[in-house]
Coordinates of C-alpha atoms and ligand atoms in Angstrom, one line a residue:
Chain R
M954 CA 40.4 32.4 11.0
K955 CA 41.9 30.4 13.5
D956 CA 44.9 28.8 13.0
Q957 CA 44.1 25.4 11.8
K958 CA 45.3 21.9 13.2
E959 CA 46.7 19.4 10.5
Y960 CA 44.6 16.3 11.2
V961 CA 46.4 14.6 8.2
K962 CA 50.0 14.6 7.6
I963 CA 50.6 12.6 4.3
D964 CA 54.4 12.3 2.6
R965 CA 54.6 11.4 -0.1
D966 CA 58.2 10.9 -0.6
R967 CA 58.0 8.6 2.1
N968 CA 54.3 7.0 1.2
T969 CA 53.4 7.8 5.0
F970 CA 49.8 8.5 6.2
H971 CA 49.4 9.7 9.4
V972 CA 46.1 11.0 11.2
S973 CA 46.1 12.6 14.7
R974 CA 44.1 10.7 17.4
S975 CA 43.0 14.5 18.5
A976 CA 40.8 13.8 16.0
F977 CA 39.0 11.1 17.9
V978 CA 38.4 12.3 21.0
E979 CA 38.4 16.1 21.1
S980 CA 35.6 17.6 21.7
D981 CA 35.4 20.3 19.3
V982 CA 36.6 18.2 16.3
F983 CA 32.9 16.0 17.5
D984 CA 31.2 19.4 17.0
Q985 CA 32.6 20.6 13.8
E986 CA 31.7 17.3 12.8
Y987 CA 28.1 17.7 11.9
E988 CA 28.4 21.9 11.0
K989 CA 31.1 20.6 8.6
V990 CA 30.6 17.0 7.8
F991 CA 27.4 15.6 8.2
D992 CA 25.5 19.1 7.1
K993 CA 27.4 19.3 4.1
C994 CA 26.9 15.4 2.5
W995 CA 24.3 14.0 1.3
L996 CA 23.5 11.2 4.4
Y997 CA 21.3 7.6 4.4
L998 CA 17.8 8.0 5.7
G999 CA 16.1 4.5 4.6
H1000 CA 15.8 2.3 2.0
E1001 CA 12.1 2.7 -0.3
S1002 CA 11.1 -0.5 0.0
E1003 CA 10.7 0.2 3.6
V1004 CA 7.6 2.2 2.5
K1005 CA 6.2 0.0 -0.2
K1006 CA 2.6 1.6 0.4
K1007 CA 0.7 4.2 0.1
G1008 CA 0.5 5.5 3.7
D1009 CA 3.4 4.1 4.7
F1010 CA 6.3 5.4 7.0
V1011 CA 9.4 4.8 9.3
T1012 CA 10.8 7.6 12.0
R1013 CA 14.4 7.8 11.9
T1014 CA 17.0 10.0 13.4
V1015 CA 19.9 11.6 10.9
A1016 CA 22.5 13.4 11.7
K1017 CA 20.8 14.6 15.2
R1018 CA 17.5 15.4 13.6
N1019 CA 13.9 13.8 13.9
I1020 CA 12.9 12.6 10.3
I1021 CA 9.6 10.4 8.9
L1022 CA 10.4 9.2 5.8
T1023 CA 6.5 8.4 4.1
R1024 CA 4.8 7.5 1.2
D1025 CA 1.9 10.0 0.6
T1026 CA -1.3 8.9 -1.1
K1027 CA -0.5 9.7 -4.3
G1028 CA 2.8 7.3 -3.9
N1029 CA 5.2 9.9 -4.0
L1030 CA 7.9 9.6 -1.6
N1031 CA 8.3 12.3 1.5
A1032 CA 11.2 13.2 4.2
L1033 CA 9.8 15.2 6.6
L1034 CA 11.1 17.1 10.1
N1035 CA 9.3 15.5 12.3
T1036 CA 8.7 18.7 14.6
C1037 CA 5.2 20.5 14.8
P1038 CA 4.8 23.3 13.3
H1039 CA 2.6 24.8 15.8
R1040 CA 5.0 24.3 18.8
G1041 CA 7.4 21.5 18.5
A1042 CA 6.2 18.4 19.7
T1043 CA 7.3 15.1 18.5
V1044 CA 4.6 14.4 15.7
C1045 CA 4.7 10.9 14.8
R1046 CA 5.9 8.8 17.8
E1047 CA 6.4 5.1 16.1
S1048 CA 9.3 4.2 14.6
S1049 CA 7.2 2.8 11.7
G1050 CA 3.4 2.3 10.2
N1051 CA 1.1 2.8 7.7
S1052 CA -1.4 6.1 8.2
K1053 CA -3.0 8.7 5.6
N1054 CA -2.8 11.5 8.5
F1055 CA -0.3 12.3 11.4
Q1056 CA -2.0 14.0 14.1
C1057 CA 0.1 16.1 17.2
F1058 CA -0.6 15.1 20.2
Y1059 CA -0.2 18.8 21.5
H1060 CA -2.7 20.3 20.3
G1061 CA -4.4 18.2 18.0
W1062 CA -3.2 19.3 14.6
V1063 CA -3.5 17.0 11.7
F1064 CA -1.3 16.7 8.7
G1065 CA -1.8 14.4 5.6
C1066 CA 1.2 11.7 5.1
D1067 CA 2.4 14.3 2.0
G1068 CA 3.6 16.4 5.3
K1069 CA 0.0 18.7 4.2
L1070 CA -1.8 20.9 7.3
K1071 CA -5.0 19.2 7.6
N1072 CA -6.9 20.8 9.5
Q1073 CA -6.3 22.1 13.4
P1074 CA -8.8 22.6 16.5
G1075 CA -10.3 25.6 17.0
K1076 CA -9.6 26.3 13.1
E1077 CA -12.3 29.5 13.7
S1078 CA -10.1 30.8 15.8
Y1079 CA -7.4 31.5 12.5
D1080 CA -7.2 33.9 10.3
T1081 CA -8.7 32.4 6.6
E1082 CA -5.5 32.8 4.9
F1083 CA -3.5 31.4 8.1
N1084 CA -1.6 28.5 6.1
D1085 CA -1.5 29.5 2.3
D1086 CA 2.2 29.7 2.3
G1087 CA 2.9 26.5 3.7
S1088 CA 4.2 27.3 6.5
S1089 CA 2.4 25.6 8.9
D1090 CA 2.9 22.3 6.9
L1091 CA 5.0 19.7 8.2
A1092 CA 9.0 20.9 7.1
S1093 CA 10.2 19.0 4.4
V1094 CA 14.2 18.0 5.0
P1095 CA 15.9 20.8 2.1
R1096 CA 17.4 17.8 -0.6
F1097 CA 16.2 14.6 -0.8
D1098 CA 16.7 12.2 -3.8
V1099 CA 16.6 8.4 -4.2
Y1100 CA 19.2 6.9 -6.5
A1101 CA 18.8 2.4 -7.0
G1102 CA 16.2 2.2 -3.7
F1103 CA 18.3 4.5 -1.4
C1104 CA 17.4 7.4 0.1
F1105 CA 18.7 10.4 1.1
I1106 CA 18.9 13.7 2.4
S1107 CA 21.1 16.3 3.0
F1108 CA 20.6 19.5 5.0
D1109 CA 22.8 21.8 2.5
P1110 CA 20.1 23.1 -0.2
D1111 CA 22.9 23.9 -2.0
I1112 CA 24.4 20.6 -2.3
I1113 CA 25.5 18.8 -5.9
P1114 CA 22.9 16.5 -7.0
L1115 CA 23.2 13.2 -5.7
P1116 CA 23.8 10.7 -9.0
E1117 CA 27.5 13.6 -8.5
Y1118 CA 27.9 13.2 -5.6
L1119 CA 27.4 9.1 -5.3
A1120 CA 30.7 9.2 -8.5
G1121 CA 31.8 6.3 -9.1
A1122 CA 29.5 4.5 -6.0
R1123 CA 26.8 4.9 -8.4
E1124 CA 28.0 1.8 -10.3
Y1125 CA 28.4 -0.2 -7.0
L1126 CA 24.6 0.6 -5.8
D1127 CA 23.5 -0.7 -9.4
L1128 CA 25.2 -3.6 -9.1
I1129 CA 23.7 -4.4 -5.7
A1130 CA 20.6 -3.3 -7.6
S1131 CA 20.7 -5.7 -9.9
H1132 CA 21.4 -9.5 -7.6
S1133 CA 17.8 -10.0 -8.3
E1134 CA 14.9 -8.5 -11.0
S1135 CA 12.5 -8.7 -8.2
G1136 CA 14.2 -5.7 -6.7
M1137 CA 16.3 -5.4 -3.6
G1138 CA 13.8 -5.3 0.0
V1139 CA 14.8 -4.3 3.9
V1140 CA 14.4 -7.4 6.2
D1141 CA 12.3 -7.1 9.1
G1142 CA 14.5 -6.7 11.9
S1143 CA 16.9 -3.8 12.5
Q1144 CA 20.8 -3.9 14.4
E1145 CA 20.8 -1.0 16.9
Y1146 CA 23.3 -0.8 19.2
A1147 CA 26.0 1.0 19.9
I1148 CA 30.1 1.0 20.1
R1149 CA 32.3 2.9 23.2
A1150 CA 34.3 4.5 20.5
N1151 CA 34.9 7.6 17.9
W1152 CA 32.3 7.0 14.7
K1153 CA 35.5 7.2 12.2
L1154 CA 36.8 4.1 13.5
L1155 CA 33.6 2.2 12.2
V1156 CA 34.0 3.7 8.8
E1157 CA 37.4 2.6 8.6
N1158 CA 36.8 -0.5 10.2
S1159 CA 33.8 -1.8 7.8
I1160 CA 35.9 -1.0 4.8
D1161 CA 39.6 -2.9 6.3
G1162 CA 40.4 -5.7 4.8
Y1163 CA 43.5 -5.7 6.4
H1164 CA 42.4 -7.0 10.2
A1165 CA 40.4 -10.0 9.3
V1166 CA 42.9 -12.5 10.1
T1167 CA 44.1 -12.1 13.4
T1168 CA 40.5 -10.3 14.8
H1169 CA 38.1 -12.5 13.2
A1170 CA 40.7 -15.7 13.8
S1171 CA 38.1 -17.2 15.6
Y1172 CA 36.1 -16.6 13.2
L1173 CA 38.1 -18.3 10.6
D1174 CA 38.8 -21.3 12.7
Y1175 CA 34.5 -21.8 12.6
L1176 CA 34.4 -21.6 8.9
M1177 CA 37.2 -24.4 9.0
N1178 CA 35.5 -26.6 10.9
T1179 CA 32.2 -26.6 9.9
N1180 CA 32.3 -29.7 7.8
G1181 CA 33.2 -27.9 4.9
G1182 CA 32.2 -24.3 5.2
L1183 CA 34.8 -23.1 3.5
T1184 CA 35.2 -23.1 -0.9
D1185 CA 39.0 -23.5 -1.9
V1186 CA 38.7 -19.5 -3.3
A1187 CA 41.6 -17.1 -2.3
L1188 CA 41.0 -13.7 -0.3
E1189 CA 42.8 -11.5 -2.8
G1190 CA 41.3 -8.4 -4.5
K1191 CA 41.6 -4.8 -5.5
S1192 CA 40.8 -1.7 -3.7
H1193 CA 39.1 1.2 -5.7
D1194 CA 38.8 5.3 -5.0
L1195 CA 35.7 6.0 -6.0
G1196 CA 35.9 9.7 -5.4
N1197 CA 34.6 12.2 -2.9
G1198 CA 35.7 10.0 -0.7
H1199 CA 34.1 6.7 -1.2
A1200 CA 36.0 4.0 -1.8
V1201 CA 35.2 -0.2 -2.4
L1202 CA 37.1 -3.0 -1.8
E1203 CA 36.3 -5.7 -4.3
Y1204 CA 37.8 -9.4 -3.4
S1205 CA 37.0 -13.2 -3.3
A1206 CA 36.5 -15.1 -0.6
P1207 CA 35.9 -18.6 0.7
W1208 CA 33.0 -17.8 2.5
G1209 CA 29.5 -18.7 1.1
R1210 CA 27.5 -16.0 -0.6
P1211 CA 23.7 -16.2 -0.9
I1212 CA 24.3 -15.0 -4.1
A1213 CA 25.8 -17.3 -4.9
Q1214 CA 28.5 -18.8 -4.0
W1215 CA 28.1 -22.3 -2.9
V1216 CA 29.7 -23.9 0.2
P1217 CA 29.3 -27.1 1.6
L1218 CA 27.2 -26.1 4.6
F1219 CA 24.1 -25.1 2.2
G1220 CA 23.7 -28.7 1.0
E1221 CA 22.2 -30.2 -2.0
E1222 CA 19.6 -28.6 -2.3
G1223 CA 21.3 -24.7 -1.9
K1224 CA 23.4 -26.5 -5.0
K1225 CA 20.5 -26.4 -6.8
E1226 CA 19.0 -23.8 -6.0
M1227 CA 22.2 -20.7 -6.1
Q1228 CA 22.9 -23.0 -9.6
E1229 CA 19.2 -21.7 -11.0
I1230 CA 20.0 -18.1 -9.2
Y1231 CA 23.5 -17.7 -10.8
G1232 CA 21.7 -18.9 -14.3
R1233 CA 19.3 -16.1 -14.2
L1234 CA 21.7 -13.4 -13.4
V1235 CA 23.7 -14.7 -16.6
E1236 CA 20.6 -14.5 -18.8
L1237 CA 19.8 -11.2 -17.7
H1238 CA 23.2 -9.5 -17.1
G1239 CA 25.7 -11.4 -19.6
E1240 CA 28.6 -13.8 -17.6
D1241 CA 30.7 -11.0 -16.5
I1242 CA 28.9 -8.8 -14.6
A1243 CA 27.1 -12.5 -13.1
H1244 CA 30.2 -14.0 -11.9
R1245 CA 31.1 -10.4 -10.4
I1246 CA 27.5 -10.1 -8.2
A1247 CA 28.1 -13.5 -7.3
N1248 CA 31.4 -14.5 -7.0
K1249 CA 32.9 -10.7 -5.2
N1250 CA 32.0 -9.6 -2.1
R1251 CA 31.9 -5.9 -2.2
N1252 CA 32.7 -3.8 1.0
L1253 CA 31.5 0.3 0.2
L1254 CA 31.8 3.1 1.8
I1255 CA 29.8 6.1 0.5
F1256 CA 31.2 9.0 2.0
P1257 CA 30.8 9.4 5.1
N1258 CA 29.6 6.9 7.0
L1259 CA 27.2 4.3 4.8
V1260 CA 28.5 1.1 4.4
I1261 CA 26.9 -1.1 2.4
N1262 CA 29.2 -4.7 2.5
D1263 CA 28.2 -7.1 0.2
I1264 CA 29.7 -10.0 1.7
M1265 CA 28.2 -13.7 3.8
A1266 CA 24.8 -11.3 2.7
V1267 CA 24.2 -7.6 2.1
T1268 CA 24.2 -5.0 5.0
V1269 CA 23.2 -1.8 5.3
R1270 CA 25.1 0.1 8.5
T1271 CA 25.0 3.8 9.4
F1272 CA 26.3 5.5 12.8
Y1273 CA 26.7 8.7 14.3
P1274 CA 28.2 10.2 17.3
S1275 CA 26.9 11.1 20.3
E1276 CA 30.0 12.0 21.7
P1277 CA 33.7 11.7 20.6
G1278 CA 33.8 8.7 22.1
Y1279 CA 30.5 7.3 21.6
M1280 CA 28.7 6.2 18.6
V1281 CA 25.0 4.9 18.0
V1282 CA 24.7 2.1 14.8
N1283 CA 22.1 0.6 13.0
G1284 CA 22.2 -2.1 10.8
W1285 CA 19.7 -4.0 8.4
A1286 CA 19.8 -6.8 6.2
L1287 CA 19.1 -6.1 2.2
A1288 CA 17.7 -9.0 0.6
P1289 CA 16.0 -10.2 -3.3
N1290 CA 12.5 -8.8 -3.1
Q1291 CA 11.4 -11.9 -4.4
E1292 CA 13.7 -15.1 -2.8
T1293 CA 12.6 -18.9 -2.4
E1294 CA 12.0 -19.7 1.6
W1295 CA 15.5 -21.7 1.3
A1296 CA 17.6 -18.7 0.1
R1297 CA 16.2 -16.5 3.1
K1298 CA 16.6 -18.6 5.1
Y1299 CA 19.9 -19.2 4.5
R1300 CA 21.2 -15.6 3.8
L1301 CA 20.1 -14.7 7.0
Y1302 CA 22.0 -17.6 8.9
N1303 CA 24.8 -16.6 6.7
F1304 CA 24.3 -13.3 7.7
L1305 CA 24.4 -13.7 11.6
E1306 CA 27.2 -16.4 11.1
F1307 CA 29.2 -13.9 10.8
L1308 CA 27.3 -10.4 11.1
G1309 CA 26.2 -7.9 13.9
P1310 CA 26.4 -7.4 17.3
G1311 CA 26.1 -11.8 17.9
G1312 CA 27.5 -12.3 15.4
F1313 CA 31.1 -15.0 15.3
A1314 CA 32.5 -11.5 14.2
T1315 CA 31.0 -8.1 14.6
P1316 CA 31.6 -8.4 18.7
D1317 CA 35.2 -8.8 17.9
D1318 CA 35.1 -5.7 15.6
V1319 CA 33.6 -3.8 18.7
E1320 CA 35.9 -5.0 20.9
A1321 CA 38.8 -3.5 18.6
L1322 CA 37.2 0.0 18.2
E1323 CA 36.8 0.5 21.8
S1324 CA 40.2 -0.3 22.2
C1325 CA 42.0 1.8 19.9
Q1326 CA 39.6 4.7 21.8
T1327 CA 41.4 3.6 25.2
G1328 CA 44.3 3.6 23.5
Y1329 CA 44.1 7.0 22.5
R1330 CA 43.6 8.2 26.3
N1331 CA 47.3 8.3 25.5
F1332 CA 47.0 10.7 22.2
K1333 CA 49.0 13.8 23.4
L1334 CA 51.9 11.2 23.7
V1335 CA 51.4 9.0 21.2
E1336 CA 49.9 11.4 18.6
W1337 CA 49.4 9.3 15.1
N1338 CA 47.6 6.6 13.4
D1339 CA 49.8 5.4 10.8
I1340 CA 47.6 4.0 7.6
S1341 CA 50.6 3.9 5.0
K1342 CA 49.5 0.2 3.9
G1343 CA 49.9 -0.4 0.1
M1344 CA 50.8 3.6 -0.5
G1345 CA 53.5 3.3 -3.1
L1346 CA 51.7 0.5 -4.6
E1347 CA 50.3 1.4 -8.2
S1348 CA 47.4 -0.8 -7.5
P1349 CA 46.7 -1.4 -3.7
S1350 CA 45.1 -5.1 -2.5
Y1351 CA 41.9 -5.5 -1.0
D1352 CA 44.3 -5.2 2.5
D1353 CA 45.7 -2.3 2.0
E1354 CA 44.8 1.0 3.2
L1355 CA 44.0 2.6 0.5
Q1356 CA 40.1 3.2 1.2
M1357 CA 41.0 4.6 4.5
R1358 CA 43.4 7.1 2.9
V1359 CA 40.2 8.3 0.3
F1360 CA 38.2 8.8 3.8
W1361 CA 40.5 10.3 5.9
S1362 CA 41.5 12.8 2.5
Q1363 CA 37.6 13.8 2.2
W1364 CA 37.3 14.6 5.8
N1365 CA 40.2 16.7 5.9
N1366 CA 38.9 18.6 3.1
Y1367 CA 35.6 19.6 4.9
M1368 CA 36.9 20.1 7.6
K1369 CA 39.2 22.7 6.6
A1370 CA 36.6 24.3 4.4
E1371 CA 35.3 27.8 5.6
S1372 CA 31.7 27.5 6.7
Chain K
M1088 CA -0.6 -32.2 34.1
S1089 CA 1.7 -30.8 37.0
K1090 CA 2.3 -34.7 37.4
E1091 CA 4.8 -34.1 34.4
F1092 CA 6.4 -30.5 35.0
N1093 CA 6.6 -29.1 38.2
R1094 CA 8.1 -25.5 38.4
N1095 CA 10.8 -26.8 41.7
E1096 CA 12.7 -28.8 39.0
I1097 CA 12.2 -26.5 36.2
E1098 CA 13.8 -23.3 38.2
D1099 CA 16.3 -26.0 39.4
L1100 CA 17.2 -26.2 35.7
L1101 CA 17.4 -22.5 35.1
F1102 CA 19.1 -22.3 38.1
L1103 CA 21.6 -24.4 36.9
E1104 CA 22.0 -23.0 33.4
A1105 CA 22.7 -19.6 35.1
D1106 CA 25.0 -20.7 37.1
L1107 CA 27.2 -22.2 35.1
L1108 CA 26.8 -20.1 32.1
D1109 CA 28.1 -17.6 35.4
D1110 CA 30.8 -19.9 35.7
W1111 CA 31.9 -20.3 31.8
K1112 CA 31.1 -24.0 32.0
L1113 CA 29.8 -23.5 28.4
K1114 CA 30.3 -27.3 27.7
E1115 CA 28.2 -28.6 30.4
W1116 CA 26.0 -25.6 29.8
L1117 CA 25.8 -27.3 26.4
D1118 CA 24.4 -31.0 28.0
L1119 CA 20.9 -29.2 29.3
Y1120 CA 20.2 -28.8 26.0
T1121 CA 18.5 -31.4 23.4
K1122 CA 20.4 -32.3 20.0
D1123 CA 17.9 -30.8 17.6
A1124 CA 18.2 -27.6 20.4
S1125 CA 18.5 -24.4 18.9
Y1126 CA 19.0 -20.7 20.8
Y1127 CA 17.6 -17.2 19.7
V1128 CA 18.2 -13.6 20.3
P1129 CA 15.5 -11.8 17.8
S1130 CA 16.0 -8.0 17.4
T1131 CA 14.9 -5.9 19.9
D1132 CA 11.9 -3.9 16.9
L1133 CA 10.2 -7.1 15.9
P1134 CA 6.7 -8.2 16.8
K1135 CA 6.8 -11.4 18.3
D1136 CA 5.7 -13.8 16.4
A1137 CA 8.5 -12.7 14.0
K1138 CA 10.5 -15.6 12.6
A1139 CA 14.3 -16.2 12.4
D1140 CA 14.2 -17.6 9.0
D1141 CA 12.9 -14.8 7.4
S1142 CA 13.6 -11.7 9.6
L1143 CA 16.7 -10.5 11.4
F1144 CA 17.5 -11.7 14.3
Y1145 CA 20.9 -11.1 16.3
I1146 CA 21.2 -14.1 17.0
A1147 CA 19.8 -17.6 15.3
D1148 CA 21.3 -20.6 16.2
D1149 CA 20.6 -24.1 16.0
R1150 CA 22.4 -26.8 18.0
L1151 CA 25.8 -27.1 15.7
R1152 CA 25.8 -23.2 16.2
M1153 CA 25.6 -23.6 19.4
E1154 CA 28.0 -25.8 19.6
E1155 CA 30.5 -23.8 17.4
R1156 CA 29.5 -20.6 19.5
V1157 CA 31.2 -22.5 22.3
T1158 CA 33.9 -23.5 20.9
R1159 CA 34.8 -20.1 19.7
L1160 CA 33.7 -18.7 22.9
M1161 CA 36.1 -20.8 24.9
K1162 CA 39.4 -19.8 22.6
K1163 CA 42.1 -17.2 23.7
T1164 CA 41.1 -15.3 20.4
A1165 CA 37.4 -14.3 21.2
H1166 CA 38.8 -10.9 21.5
S1167 CA 35.4 -9.6 22.9
E1168 CA 35.1 -12.5 25.9
Y1169 CA 38.9 -12.3 25.9
P1170 CA 39.9 -11.6 28.9
R1171 CA 36.6 -13.1 30.3
S1172 CA 33.8 -11.0 31.4
K1173 CA 32.0 -11.4 34.5
T1174 CA 28.3 -12.3 34.5
R1175 CA 25.2 -12.8 36.7
H1176 CA 22.5 -14.2 35.1
L1177 CA 19.2 -13.7 37.2
V1178 CA 16.0 -15.4 36.9
S1179 CA 13.1 -14.9 38.2
N1180 CA 8.8 -15.0 37.8
V1181 CA 9.2 -18.5 36.0
R1182 CA 6.0 -20.0 34.8
I1183 CA 4.9 -23.1 33.3
R1184 CA 3.2 -21.9 30.3
S1185 CA 1.2 -25.1 29.1
I1186 CA 2.2 -28.8 28.7
D1187 CA 2.5 -30.2 25.5
T1188 CA 1.8 -33.7 26.6
D1189 CA 2.1 -35.5 23.3
N1190 CA 5.5 -34.5 22.8
D1191 CA 6.7 -34.5 26.9
E1192 CA 7.2 -30.7 26.5
A1193 CA 6.8 -27.8 28.8
E1194 CA 6.3 -24.1 27.5
V1195 CA 8.1 -21.9 30.3
S1196 CA 8.5 -18.5 30.6
A1197 CA 11.4 -16.0 33.1
A1198 CA 11.9 -12.7 33.6
V1199 CA 15.6 -12.5 33.6
V1200 CA 18.2 -9.7 33.8
T1201 CA 22.0 -10.7 32.6
F1202 CA 24.4 -8.4 34.0
R1203 CA 28.0 -7.9 32.1
T1204 CA 30.7 -6.5 32.7
K1205 CA 34.1 -5.5 31.7
G1206 CA 36.3 -3.0 31.2
G1207 CA 34.6 -0.3 33.5
N1208 CA 31.8 -1.3 32.7
T1209 CA 28.7 -2.8 33.8
D1210 CA 25.6 -3.1 31.3
P1211 CA 22.5 -5.1 31.6
Y1212 CA 20.4 -7.1 29.8
I1213 CA 16.8 -7.1 30.5
G1214 CA 14.0 -9.6 29.0
S1215 CA 12.6 -12.4 29.4
N1216 CA 13.3 -16.0 28.4
Y1217 CA 10.8 -18.5 26.7
Y1218 CA 12.2 -21.8 26.6
R1219 CA 10.7 -25.6 25.1
I1220 CA 11.7 -27.8 28.0
C1221 CA 11.1 -31.8 27.2
R1222 CA 12.3 -35.2 29.2
E1223 CA 14.8 -37.0 28.1
N1224 CA 15.5 -40.3 29.6
G1225 CA 13.7 -38.7 32.3
V1226 CA 16.4 -35.8 32.5
L1227 CA 14.5 -32.3 31.9
K1228 CA 16.6 -30.7 28.6
I1229 CA 16.3 -27.4 26.9
R1230 CA 14.9 -28.1 23.2
E1231 CA 14.7 -24.3 22.7
K1232 CA 15.5 -21.1 24.2
L1233 CA 14.7 -17.1 23.2
C1234 CA 15.6 -14.5 25.2
R1235 CA 13.8 -11.3 23.9
L1236 CA 15.1 -8.2 25.3
D1237 CA 13.0 -5.5 26.8
L1238 CA 15.2 -2.8 25.2
D1239 CA 15.7 -0.3 22.7
G1240 CA 18.3 -2.1 21.3
L1241 CA 21.7 -2.9 22.3
R1242 CA 22.7 0.6 23.6
P1243 CA 24.9 0.4 25.1
H1244 CA 26.4 -2.7 24.9
G1245 CA 26.8 -2.6 21.9
R1246 CA 27.1 -6.6 21.0
V1247 CA 25.9 -9.8 23.0
S1248 CA 28.7 -11.8 22.6
I1249 CA 27.9 -13.9 26.1
I1250 CA 25.0 -16.9 25.9
L1251 CA 22.5 -14.8 27.5
Ligands
FES1642 S1 2.8 21.4 19.6 FE1 1.5 20.3 18.4 S2 -0.5 20.8 17.9 FE2 0.3 22.0 19.4
FE2_1643 FE1 35.7 -6.9 11.3

């Protein structure tokens, strides 16, 4: 094995943690990340609510692979590789829909929504035992599992089971699933965008409690201006290492939350509504959990690239690099399957105020990430990023940088592993 | 019906809007809108009849938030737009689609391309705008603007930090 370059430099005596900027720009890091990180992890595919009915499907690109997520006629979920076993054409070319069969348009092979080959034009020219071994069915992704409604896949057949992989993050996925007894579902409409920056910058940014006051100064001004958009709740909380590279910050904040922190902007109708939601949470989960669900914000990272932020609304976001300095992002809103029209409307209103490429905050995050990537042109002269904040502390605050250190330590482990 | 609204004056309004936006005269831009106005940019994978009340858009502003959007964009702390990007709003194929005489309101569509240039990149926002335009004390005002992008998402744009 050739000499390995150190991308992460930790000095426990001086409580410093440094990451090499070359990790954001070098093309061999980019190549290795697919092999050593994405192909060795559990990756988010979609939410089971996106394929509610038998025959429902969505197509996705996950770590460069084209995947179809289907619910077959027996009600089972399948993650299929979207390439024809015959000669390779993309079998399903729609982004979502409902269909019992998929027909490859190239030569017309027909597959059931469970991936099984059902028919071929000119079947009589094939051996009678032609597909007895199933090798001409649509291939399944090596590993597929669902936790709390979130569907994950892995391209590593030997990976540890999903629940074990999720480690301490399970508790936080359970909390999301507990927002409503009707379950949680993805709202129609996805925010698909790109950032001209390395994907790991968005990992850091999605769980960065340190940048809000300066990067989002204009958003905080807006909250202050809009006739009582804020409560008097302080911004404070902790960050936690959840194991296996996952991390969370959990904190209180002055903004409104659709479940269920009222702010004057929600109006009197909203106040009543939110009291009811809160009351139901207490009935279901008791006062402590109800308070936590309603009044705490959580920015959760599931290693390597799934972010579930339960803040002004609940957003699910995942992203992949197509080159070191460019990433493709997909974001969704998650909401209770059953909530009143008022609640849905205000949830989305609150979502768009902060989140997404048209919000009052995300564009400035995009700008920050792109400006970092531009700065990394100097990576040979100014080599190290500093993420030491809160390192000597026993219990780091939400605005320390523990979460990033958790991510980078795990990233480093994967990159150093022999493949 | 063409007595109430004619395409020339509507085009004048839309061309004025484009100019104001390109000149970053955003307060003046707001004056083209009614007090109950709204401004929408739906996500690109939504069906045409999707509503912001139950589907996820990129932007769904009521008048209050349009004003706050302008206030924010005029600040130096709106980092995405400071230093300001250069924009060029091109408006074409303007059509009056229908007229609602009861409400003195016209439904108008236009094909649009808006270029945003910043930091060495120029990104085109291609699509069609749908307007509801009314007359207030004899002056044409916009009551609603919806920008439907003909894109597969905001790639490579990454944001709609300008007003489309
Ligand atoms: S490639 Fe699909 S049927 Fe031939
Ligand atoms: Fe941010």
